[in-house]
mmCIF file of C-alpha atoms in Angstrom:
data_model
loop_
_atom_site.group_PDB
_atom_site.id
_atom_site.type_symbol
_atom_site.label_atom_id
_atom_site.label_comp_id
_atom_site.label_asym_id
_atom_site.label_seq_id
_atom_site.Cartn_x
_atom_site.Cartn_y
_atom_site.Cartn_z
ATOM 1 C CA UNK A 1217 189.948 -11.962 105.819
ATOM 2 C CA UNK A 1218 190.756 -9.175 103.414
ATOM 3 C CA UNK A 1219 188.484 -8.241 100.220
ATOM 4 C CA UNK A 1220 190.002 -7.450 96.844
ATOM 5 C CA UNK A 1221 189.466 -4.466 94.726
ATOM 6 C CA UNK A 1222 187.100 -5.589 92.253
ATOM 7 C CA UNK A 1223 184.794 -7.067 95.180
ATOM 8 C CA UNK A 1224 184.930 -3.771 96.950
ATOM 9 C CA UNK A 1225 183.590 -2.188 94.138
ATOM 10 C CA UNK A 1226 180.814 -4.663 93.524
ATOM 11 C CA UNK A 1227 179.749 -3.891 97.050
ATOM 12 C CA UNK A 1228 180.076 -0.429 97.044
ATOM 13 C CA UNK A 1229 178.107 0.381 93.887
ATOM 14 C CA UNK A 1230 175.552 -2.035 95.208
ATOM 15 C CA UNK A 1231 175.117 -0.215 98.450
ATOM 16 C CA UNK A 1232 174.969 2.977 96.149
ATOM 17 C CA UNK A 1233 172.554 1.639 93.824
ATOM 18 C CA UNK A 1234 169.864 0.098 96.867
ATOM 19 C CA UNK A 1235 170.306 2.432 99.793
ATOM 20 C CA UNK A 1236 172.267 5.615 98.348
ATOM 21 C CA UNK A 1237 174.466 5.068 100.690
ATOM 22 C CA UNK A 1238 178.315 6.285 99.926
ATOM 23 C CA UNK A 1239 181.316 4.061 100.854
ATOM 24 C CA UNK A 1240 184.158 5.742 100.121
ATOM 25 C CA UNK A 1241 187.244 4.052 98.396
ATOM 26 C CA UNK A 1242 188.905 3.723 101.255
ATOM 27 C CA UNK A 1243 186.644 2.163 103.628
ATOM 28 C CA UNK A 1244 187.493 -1.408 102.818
ATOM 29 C CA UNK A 1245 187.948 -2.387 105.833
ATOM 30 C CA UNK A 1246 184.640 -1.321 107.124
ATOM 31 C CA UNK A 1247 183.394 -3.773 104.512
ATOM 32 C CA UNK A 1248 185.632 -6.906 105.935
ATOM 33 C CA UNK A 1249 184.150 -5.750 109.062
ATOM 34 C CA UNK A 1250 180.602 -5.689 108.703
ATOM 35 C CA UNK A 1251 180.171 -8.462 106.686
ATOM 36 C CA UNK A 1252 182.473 -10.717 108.459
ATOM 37 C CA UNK A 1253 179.340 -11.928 110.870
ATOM 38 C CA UNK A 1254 177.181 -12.599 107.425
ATOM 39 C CA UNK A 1255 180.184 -14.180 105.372
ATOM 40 C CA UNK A 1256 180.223 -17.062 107.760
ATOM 41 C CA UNK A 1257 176.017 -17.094 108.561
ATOM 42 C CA UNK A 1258 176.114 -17.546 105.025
ATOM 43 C CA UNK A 1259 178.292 -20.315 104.829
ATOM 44 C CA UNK A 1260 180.875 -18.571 102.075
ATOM 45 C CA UNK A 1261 184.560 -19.227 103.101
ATOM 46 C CA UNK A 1262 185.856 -15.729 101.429
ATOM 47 C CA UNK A 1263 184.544 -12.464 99.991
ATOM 48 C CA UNK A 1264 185.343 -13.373 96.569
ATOM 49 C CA UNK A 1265 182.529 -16.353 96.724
ATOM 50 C CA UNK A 1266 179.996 -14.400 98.107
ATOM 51 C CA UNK A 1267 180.449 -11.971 95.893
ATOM 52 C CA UNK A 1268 180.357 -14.437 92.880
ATOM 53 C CA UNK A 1269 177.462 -15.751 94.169
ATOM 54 C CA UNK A 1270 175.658 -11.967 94.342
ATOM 55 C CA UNK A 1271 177.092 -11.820 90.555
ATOM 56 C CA UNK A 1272 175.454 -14.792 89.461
ATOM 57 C CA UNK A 1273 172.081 -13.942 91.090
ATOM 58 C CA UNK A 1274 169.105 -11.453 90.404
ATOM 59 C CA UNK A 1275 168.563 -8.974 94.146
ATOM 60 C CA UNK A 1276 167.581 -11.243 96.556
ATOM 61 C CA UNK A 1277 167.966 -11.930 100.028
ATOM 62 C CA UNK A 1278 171.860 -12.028 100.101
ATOM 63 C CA UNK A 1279 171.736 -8.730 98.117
ATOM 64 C CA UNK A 1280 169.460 -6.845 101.343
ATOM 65 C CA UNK A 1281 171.434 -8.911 103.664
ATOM 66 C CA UNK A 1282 174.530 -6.851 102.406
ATOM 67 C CA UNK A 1283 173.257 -3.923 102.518
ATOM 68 C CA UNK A 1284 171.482 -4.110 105.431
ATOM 69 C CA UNK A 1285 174.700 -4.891 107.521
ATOM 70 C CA UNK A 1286 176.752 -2.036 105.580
ATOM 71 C CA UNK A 1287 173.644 0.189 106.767
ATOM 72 C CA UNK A 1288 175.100 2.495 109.977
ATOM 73 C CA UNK A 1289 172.378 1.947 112.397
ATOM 74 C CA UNK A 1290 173.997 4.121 115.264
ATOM 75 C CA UNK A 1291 171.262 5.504 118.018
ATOM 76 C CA UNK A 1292 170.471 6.062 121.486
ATOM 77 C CA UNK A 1293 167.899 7.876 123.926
ATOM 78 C CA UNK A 1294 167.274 11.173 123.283
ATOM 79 C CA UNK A 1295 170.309 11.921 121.294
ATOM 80 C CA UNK A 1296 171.686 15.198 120.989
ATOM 81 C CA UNK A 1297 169.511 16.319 124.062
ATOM 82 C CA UNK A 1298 168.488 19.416 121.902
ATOM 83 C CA UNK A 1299 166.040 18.498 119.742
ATOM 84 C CA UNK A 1300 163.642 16.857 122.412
ATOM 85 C CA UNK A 1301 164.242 20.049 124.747
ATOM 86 C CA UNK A 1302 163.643 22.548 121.514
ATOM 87 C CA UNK A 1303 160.062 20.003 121.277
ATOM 88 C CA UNK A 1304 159.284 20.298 124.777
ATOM 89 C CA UNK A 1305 159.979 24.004 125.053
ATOM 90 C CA UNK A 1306 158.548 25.482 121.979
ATOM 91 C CA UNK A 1307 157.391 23.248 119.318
ATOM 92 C CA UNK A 1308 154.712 21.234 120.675
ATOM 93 C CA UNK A 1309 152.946 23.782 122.383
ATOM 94 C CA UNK A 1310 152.860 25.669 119.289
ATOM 95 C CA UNK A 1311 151.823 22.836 117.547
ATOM 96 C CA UNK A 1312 148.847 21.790 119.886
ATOM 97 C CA UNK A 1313 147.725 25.597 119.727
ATOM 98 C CA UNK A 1314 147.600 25.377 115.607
ATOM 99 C CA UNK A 1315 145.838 21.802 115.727
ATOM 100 C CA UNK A 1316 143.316 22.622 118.721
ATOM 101 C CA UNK A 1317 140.442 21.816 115.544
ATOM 102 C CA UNK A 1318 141.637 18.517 114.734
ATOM 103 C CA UNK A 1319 143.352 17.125 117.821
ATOM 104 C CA UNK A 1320 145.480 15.388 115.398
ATOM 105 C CA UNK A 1321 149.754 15.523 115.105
ATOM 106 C CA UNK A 1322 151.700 13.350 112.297
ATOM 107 C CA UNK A 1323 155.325 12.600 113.333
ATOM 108 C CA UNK A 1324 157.684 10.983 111.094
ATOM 109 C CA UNK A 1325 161.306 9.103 111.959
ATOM 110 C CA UNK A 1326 162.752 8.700 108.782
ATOM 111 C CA UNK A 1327 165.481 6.739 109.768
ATOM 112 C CA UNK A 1328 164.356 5.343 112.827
ATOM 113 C CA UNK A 1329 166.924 2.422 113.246
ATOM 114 C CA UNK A 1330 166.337 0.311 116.510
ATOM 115 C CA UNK A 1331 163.766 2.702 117.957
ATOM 116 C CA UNK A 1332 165.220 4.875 120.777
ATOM 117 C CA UNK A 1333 164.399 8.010 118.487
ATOM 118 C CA UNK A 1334 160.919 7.286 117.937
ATOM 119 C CA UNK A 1335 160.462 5.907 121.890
ATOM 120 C CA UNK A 1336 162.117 8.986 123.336
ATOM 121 C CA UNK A 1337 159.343 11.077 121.696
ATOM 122 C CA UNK A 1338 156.774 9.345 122.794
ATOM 123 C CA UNK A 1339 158.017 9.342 126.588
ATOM 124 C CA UNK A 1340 158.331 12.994 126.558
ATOM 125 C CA UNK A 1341 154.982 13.908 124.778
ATOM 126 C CA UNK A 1342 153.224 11.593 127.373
ATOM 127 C CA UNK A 1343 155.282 12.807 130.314
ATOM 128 C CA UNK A 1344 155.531 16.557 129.733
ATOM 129 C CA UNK A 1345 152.348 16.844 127.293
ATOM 130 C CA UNK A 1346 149.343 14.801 129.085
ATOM 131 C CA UNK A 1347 146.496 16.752 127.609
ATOM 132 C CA UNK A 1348 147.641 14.882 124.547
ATOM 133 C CA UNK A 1349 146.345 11.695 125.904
ATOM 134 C CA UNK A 1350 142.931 12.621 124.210
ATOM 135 C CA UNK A 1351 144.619 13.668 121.036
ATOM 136 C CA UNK A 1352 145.529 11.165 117.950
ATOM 137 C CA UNK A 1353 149.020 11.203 118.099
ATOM 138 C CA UNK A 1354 150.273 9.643 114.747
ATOM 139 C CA UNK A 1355 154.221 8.491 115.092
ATOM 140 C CA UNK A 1356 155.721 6.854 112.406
ATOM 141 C CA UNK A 1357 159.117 4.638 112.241
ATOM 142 C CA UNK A 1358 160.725 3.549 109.046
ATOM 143 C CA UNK A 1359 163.612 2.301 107.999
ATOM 144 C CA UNK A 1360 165.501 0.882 105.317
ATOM 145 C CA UNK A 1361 166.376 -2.367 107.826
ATOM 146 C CA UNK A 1362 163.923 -4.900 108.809
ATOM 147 C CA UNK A 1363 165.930 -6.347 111.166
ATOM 148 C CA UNK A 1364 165.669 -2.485 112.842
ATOM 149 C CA UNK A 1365 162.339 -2.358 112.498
ATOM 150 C CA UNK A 1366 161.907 -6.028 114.229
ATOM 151 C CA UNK A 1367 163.122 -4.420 117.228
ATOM 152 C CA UNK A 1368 161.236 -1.008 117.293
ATOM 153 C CA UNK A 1369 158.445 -3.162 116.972
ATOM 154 C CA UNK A 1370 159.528 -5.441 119.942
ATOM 155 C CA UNK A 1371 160.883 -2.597 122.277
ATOM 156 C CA UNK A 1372 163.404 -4.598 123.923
ATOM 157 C CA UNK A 1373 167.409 -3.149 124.752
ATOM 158 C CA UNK A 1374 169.928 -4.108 126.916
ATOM 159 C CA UNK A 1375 171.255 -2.259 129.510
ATOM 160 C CA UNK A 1376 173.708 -0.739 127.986
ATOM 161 C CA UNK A 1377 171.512 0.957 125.787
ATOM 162 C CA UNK A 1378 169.052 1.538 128.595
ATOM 163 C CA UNK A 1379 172.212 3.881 129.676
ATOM 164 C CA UNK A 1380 172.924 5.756 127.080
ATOM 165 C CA UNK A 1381 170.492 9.118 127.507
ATOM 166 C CA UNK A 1382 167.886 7.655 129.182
ATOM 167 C CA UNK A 1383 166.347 9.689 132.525
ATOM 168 C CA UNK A 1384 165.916 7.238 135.472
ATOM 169 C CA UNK A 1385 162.578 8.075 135.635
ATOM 170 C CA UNK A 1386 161.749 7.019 132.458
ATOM 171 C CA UNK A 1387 163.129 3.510 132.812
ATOM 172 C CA UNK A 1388 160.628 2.987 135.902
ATOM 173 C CA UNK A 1389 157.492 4.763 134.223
ATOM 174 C CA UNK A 1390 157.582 3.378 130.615
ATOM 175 C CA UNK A 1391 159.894 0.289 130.616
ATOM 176 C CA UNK A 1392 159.196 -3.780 132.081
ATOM 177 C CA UNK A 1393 162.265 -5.448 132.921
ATOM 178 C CA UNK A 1394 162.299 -8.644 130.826
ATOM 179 C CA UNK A 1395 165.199 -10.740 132.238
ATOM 180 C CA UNK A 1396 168.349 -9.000 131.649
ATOM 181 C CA UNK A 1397 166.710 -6.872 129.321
ATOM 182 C CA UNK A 1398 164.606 -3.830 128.982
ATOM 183 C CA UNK A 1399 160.902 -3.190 127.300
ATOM 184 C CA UNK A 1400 158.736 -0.489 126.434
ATOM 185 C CA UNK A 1401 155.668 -1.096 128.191
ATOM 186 C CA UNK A 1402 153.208 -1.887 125.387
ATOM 187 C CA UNK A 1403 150.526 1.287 125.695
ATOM 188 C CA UNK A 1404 153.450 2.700 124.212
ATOM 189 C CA UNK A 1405 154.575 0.014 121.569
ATOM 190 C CA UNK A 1406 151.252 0.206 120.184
ATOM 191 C CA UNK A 1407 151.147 3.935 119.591
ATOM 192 C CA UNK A 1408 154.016 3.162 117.258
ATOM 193 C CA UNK A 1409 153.516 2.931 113.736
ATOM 194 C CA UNK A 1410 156.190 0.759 111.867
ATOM 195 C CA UNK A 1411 157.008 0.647 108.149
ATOM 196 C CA UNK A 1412 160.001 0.030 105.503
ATOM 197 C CA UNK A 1413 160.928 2.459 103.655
ATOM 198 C CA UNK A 1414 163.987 3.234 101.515
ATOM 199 C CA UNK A 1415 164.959 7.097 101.283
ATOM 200 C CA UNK A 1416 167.025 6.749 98.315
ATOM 201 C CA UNK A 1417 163.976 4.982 96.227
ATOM 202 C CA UNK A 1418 160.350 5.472 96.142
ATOM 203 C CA UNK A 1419 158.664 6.473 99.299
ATOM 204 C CA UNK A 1420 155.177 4.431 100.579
ATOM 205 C CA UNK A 1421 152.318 6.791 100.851
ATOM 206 C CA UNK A 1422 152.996 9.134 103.335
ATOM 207 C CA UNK A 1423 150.020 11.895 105.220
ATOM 208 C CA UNK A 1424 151.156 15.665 105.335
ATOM 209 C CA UNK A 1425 153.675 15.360 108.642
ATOM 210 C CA UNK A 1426 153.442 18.100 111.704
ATOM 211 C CA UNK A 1427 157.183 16.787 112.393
ATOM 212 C CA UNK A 1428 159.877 14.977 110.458
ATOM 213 C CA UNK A 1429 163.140 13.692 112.279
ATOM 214 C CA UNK A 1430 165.649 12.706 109.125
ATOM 215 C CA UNK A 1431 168.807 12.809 111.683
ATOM 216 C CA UNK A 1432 172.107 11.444 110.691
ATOM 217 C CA UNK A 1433 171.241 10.098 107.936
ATOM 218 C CA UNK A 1434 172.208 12.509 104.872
ATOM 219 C CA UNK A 1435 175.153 12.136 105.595
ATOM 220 C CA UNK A 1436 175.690 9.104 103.969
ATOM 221 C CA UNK A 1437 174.236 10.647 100.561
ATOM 222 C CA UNK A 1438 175.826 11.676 98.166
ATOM 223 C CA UNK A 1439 174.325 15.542 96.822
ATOM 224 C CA UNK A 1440 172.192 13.985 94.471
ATOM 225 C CA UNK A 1441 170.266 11.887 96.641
ATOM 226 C CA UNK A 1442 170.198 14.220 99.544
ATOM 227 C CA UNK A 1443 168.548 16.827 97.291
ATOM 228 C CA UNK A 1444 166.005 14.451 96.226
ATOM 229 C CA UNK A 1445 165.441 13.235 100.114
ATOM 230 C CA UNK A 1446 164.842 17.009 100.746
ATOM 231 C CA UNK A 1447 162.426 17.569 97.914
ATOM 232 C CA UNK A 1448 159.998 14.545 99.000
ATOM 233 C CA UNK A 1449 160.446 16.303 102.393
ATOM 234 C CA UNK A 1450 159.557 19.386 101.297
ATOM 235 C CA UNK A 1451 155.976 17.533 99.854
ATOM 236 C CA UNK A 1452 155.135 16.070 102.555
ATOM 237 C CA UNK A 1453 156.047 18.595 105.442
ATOM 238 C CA UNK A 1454 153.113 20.701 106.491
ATOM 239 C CA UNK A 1455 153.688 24.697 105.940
ATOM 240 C CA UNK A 1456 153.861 25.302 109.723
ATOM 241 C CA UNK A 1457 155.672 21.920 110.292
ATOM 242 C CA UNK A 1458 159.390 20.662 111.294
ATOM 243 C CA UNK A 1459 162.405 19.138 110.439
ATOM 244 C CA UNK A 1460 165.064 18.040 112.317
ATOM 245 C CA UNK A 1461 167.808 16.983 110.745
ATOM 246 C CA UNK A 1462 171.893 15.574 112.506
ATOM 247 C CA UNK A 1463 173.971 18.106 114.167
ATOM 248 C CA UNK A 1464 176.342 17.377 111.288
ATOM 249 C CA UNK A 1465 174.013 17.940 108.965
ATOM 250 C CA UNK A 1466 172.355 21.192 106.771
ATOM 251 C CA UNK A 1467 169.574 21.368 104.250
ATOM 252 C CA UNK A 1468 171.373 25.232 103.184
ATOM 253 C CA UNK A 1469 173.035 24.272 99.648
ATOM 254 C CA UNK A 1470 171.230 21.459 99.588
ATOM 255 C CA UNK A 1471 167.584 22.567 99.272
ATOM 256 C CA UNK A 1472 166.535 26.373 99.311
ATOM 257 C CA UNK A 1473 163.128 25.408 100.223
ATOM 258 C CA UNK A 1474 163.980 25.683 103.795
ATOM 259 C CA UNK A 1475 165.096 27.563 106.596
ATOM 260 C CA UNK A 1476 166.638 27.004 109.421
ATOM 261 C CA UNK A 1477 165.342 28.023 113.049
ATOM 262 C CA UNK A 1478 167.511 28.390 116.475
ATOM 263 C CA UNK A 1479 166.483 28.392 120.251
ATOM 264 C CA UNK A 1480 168.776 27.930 122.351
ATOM 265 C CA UNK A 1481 171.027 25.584 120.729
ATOM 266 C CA UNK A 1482 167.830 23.729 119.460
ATOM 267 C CA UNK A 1483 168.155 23.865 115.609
ATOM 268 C CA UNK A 1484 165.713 22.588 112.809
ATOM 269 C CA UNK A 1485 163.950 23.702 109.512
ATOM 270 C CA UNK A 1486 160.608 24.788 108.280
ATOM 271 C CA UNK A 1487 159.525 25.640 105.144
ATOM 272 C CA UNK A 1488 159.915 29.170 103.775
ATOM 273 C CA UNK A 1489 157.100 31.498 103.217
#
């Protein structure tokens, strides 16, 4: 089922205008694709009716539902193996030396998708960091998808996804097999704080973050809205903090506020001065 022009257009500049996400004019058929799924859910027998019906309405429902399935929700277990090792190696120890007063660490996953980012942390922090077990370890999911956040909160992946990065001994330590499925055993589900949020709009209340993972996801912004990710970022990052963003990804000429750190081939941000 192929989409015309003028509908492509609707639905790009509505994707813009929600998420600040960028659909370039040639990725109609990423469009056809994604929505094929909520076309028929929806009962609409082409993309010009469900369109018209999205003209003829104030945002609701159908709106999110849009952009929620044109939303690129790609993760897996300790992605880009870097990061967590660059954590493991240097950052939380430093950290836990600088907080020994309050006992206290704030870590943020801005774009947390179906959870494996946020999950992976935990794992390590618990299995290569136990003094922390007495600490208040703060970890915070978001995203601009419910449905994502549904299954952060629930925990639960195939075994397929089980695959993808995940140690062995992981899987037997922090997971419950649950038929043919996987979950995170739930002394770790409840250390994880869940909440929508929209990076291209107004953030919720946020607390001054130790760490802030915002991988993969600028990439999808256009300049304007990555610089004004990066400048919340900046407000909310403490002076000593983090950031991590994608391998593809670089706050230089984007924000000057921040500069980047290597070890190894671990690579992330802090502020300067």
């Amino acid at each position: 089922m192929c989409i015309s022009e003028a509908d492509f257009h609707y639905i790009r500049d509505l994707v813009y205008r929600i998420s600040g996400n960028v659909l370039e004019n040639d990725k109609s058929y990423l469009v056809e694709s994604r929505l094929d799924g909520l076309l028929r859910a929806e009962g609409f027998s082409s993309f010009a009716e469900l369109v018209a019906a999205m003209r003829q309405q104030p945002r609701n429902g159908l709106h999110w539902h849009v952009v929620e399935a044109m939303t690129t929700s790609e993760t897996y277990f300790f992605r880009d193996i870097y990061p967590f090792e660059l954590l493991k190696t240097s950052l939380i120890p430093e950290l836990m030396n600088q907080r020994v007063h309050t006992n206290r660490l704030n870590i943020w996953c801005a774009a947390a998708a179906s959870g494996q980012e946020p999950y992976s942390i935990l794992m390590l922090l618990r299995d290569q960091f136990p003094s922390l077990s007495n600490w208040e370890i703060n970890l915070l999911a978001t995203d601009i998808s419910t449905k994502m956040l549904d299954r952060c909160i629930e925990g639960r992946y195939s075994q397929m996804e089980i695959n993808r990065g995940l140690p062995a001994t992981y899987v037997v330590k922090y997971f419950e097999r649950r038929g043919l499925e996987w979950q995170v055993k739930e002394e770790l589900r409840r250390m994880l704080k869940v909440r929508q949020a929209n990076l291209a709009e107004s953030w919720p209340a946020l607390p001054m973050m130790d760490i802030i993972f915002l991988r993969n996801v600028l990439i999808y912004f256009d300049i304007d809205v990555k610089r004004a990710v990066m400048n919340r970022v900046r407000k909310i990052l403490q002076p000593d903090g983090y950031l991590f963003l994608g391998g593809a990804e670089t706050a230089l000429n984007i924000d000057q506020g921040f500069e980047r750190i290597q070890v190894g081939r671990g690579v992330c941000y802090r502020l300067r001065g």
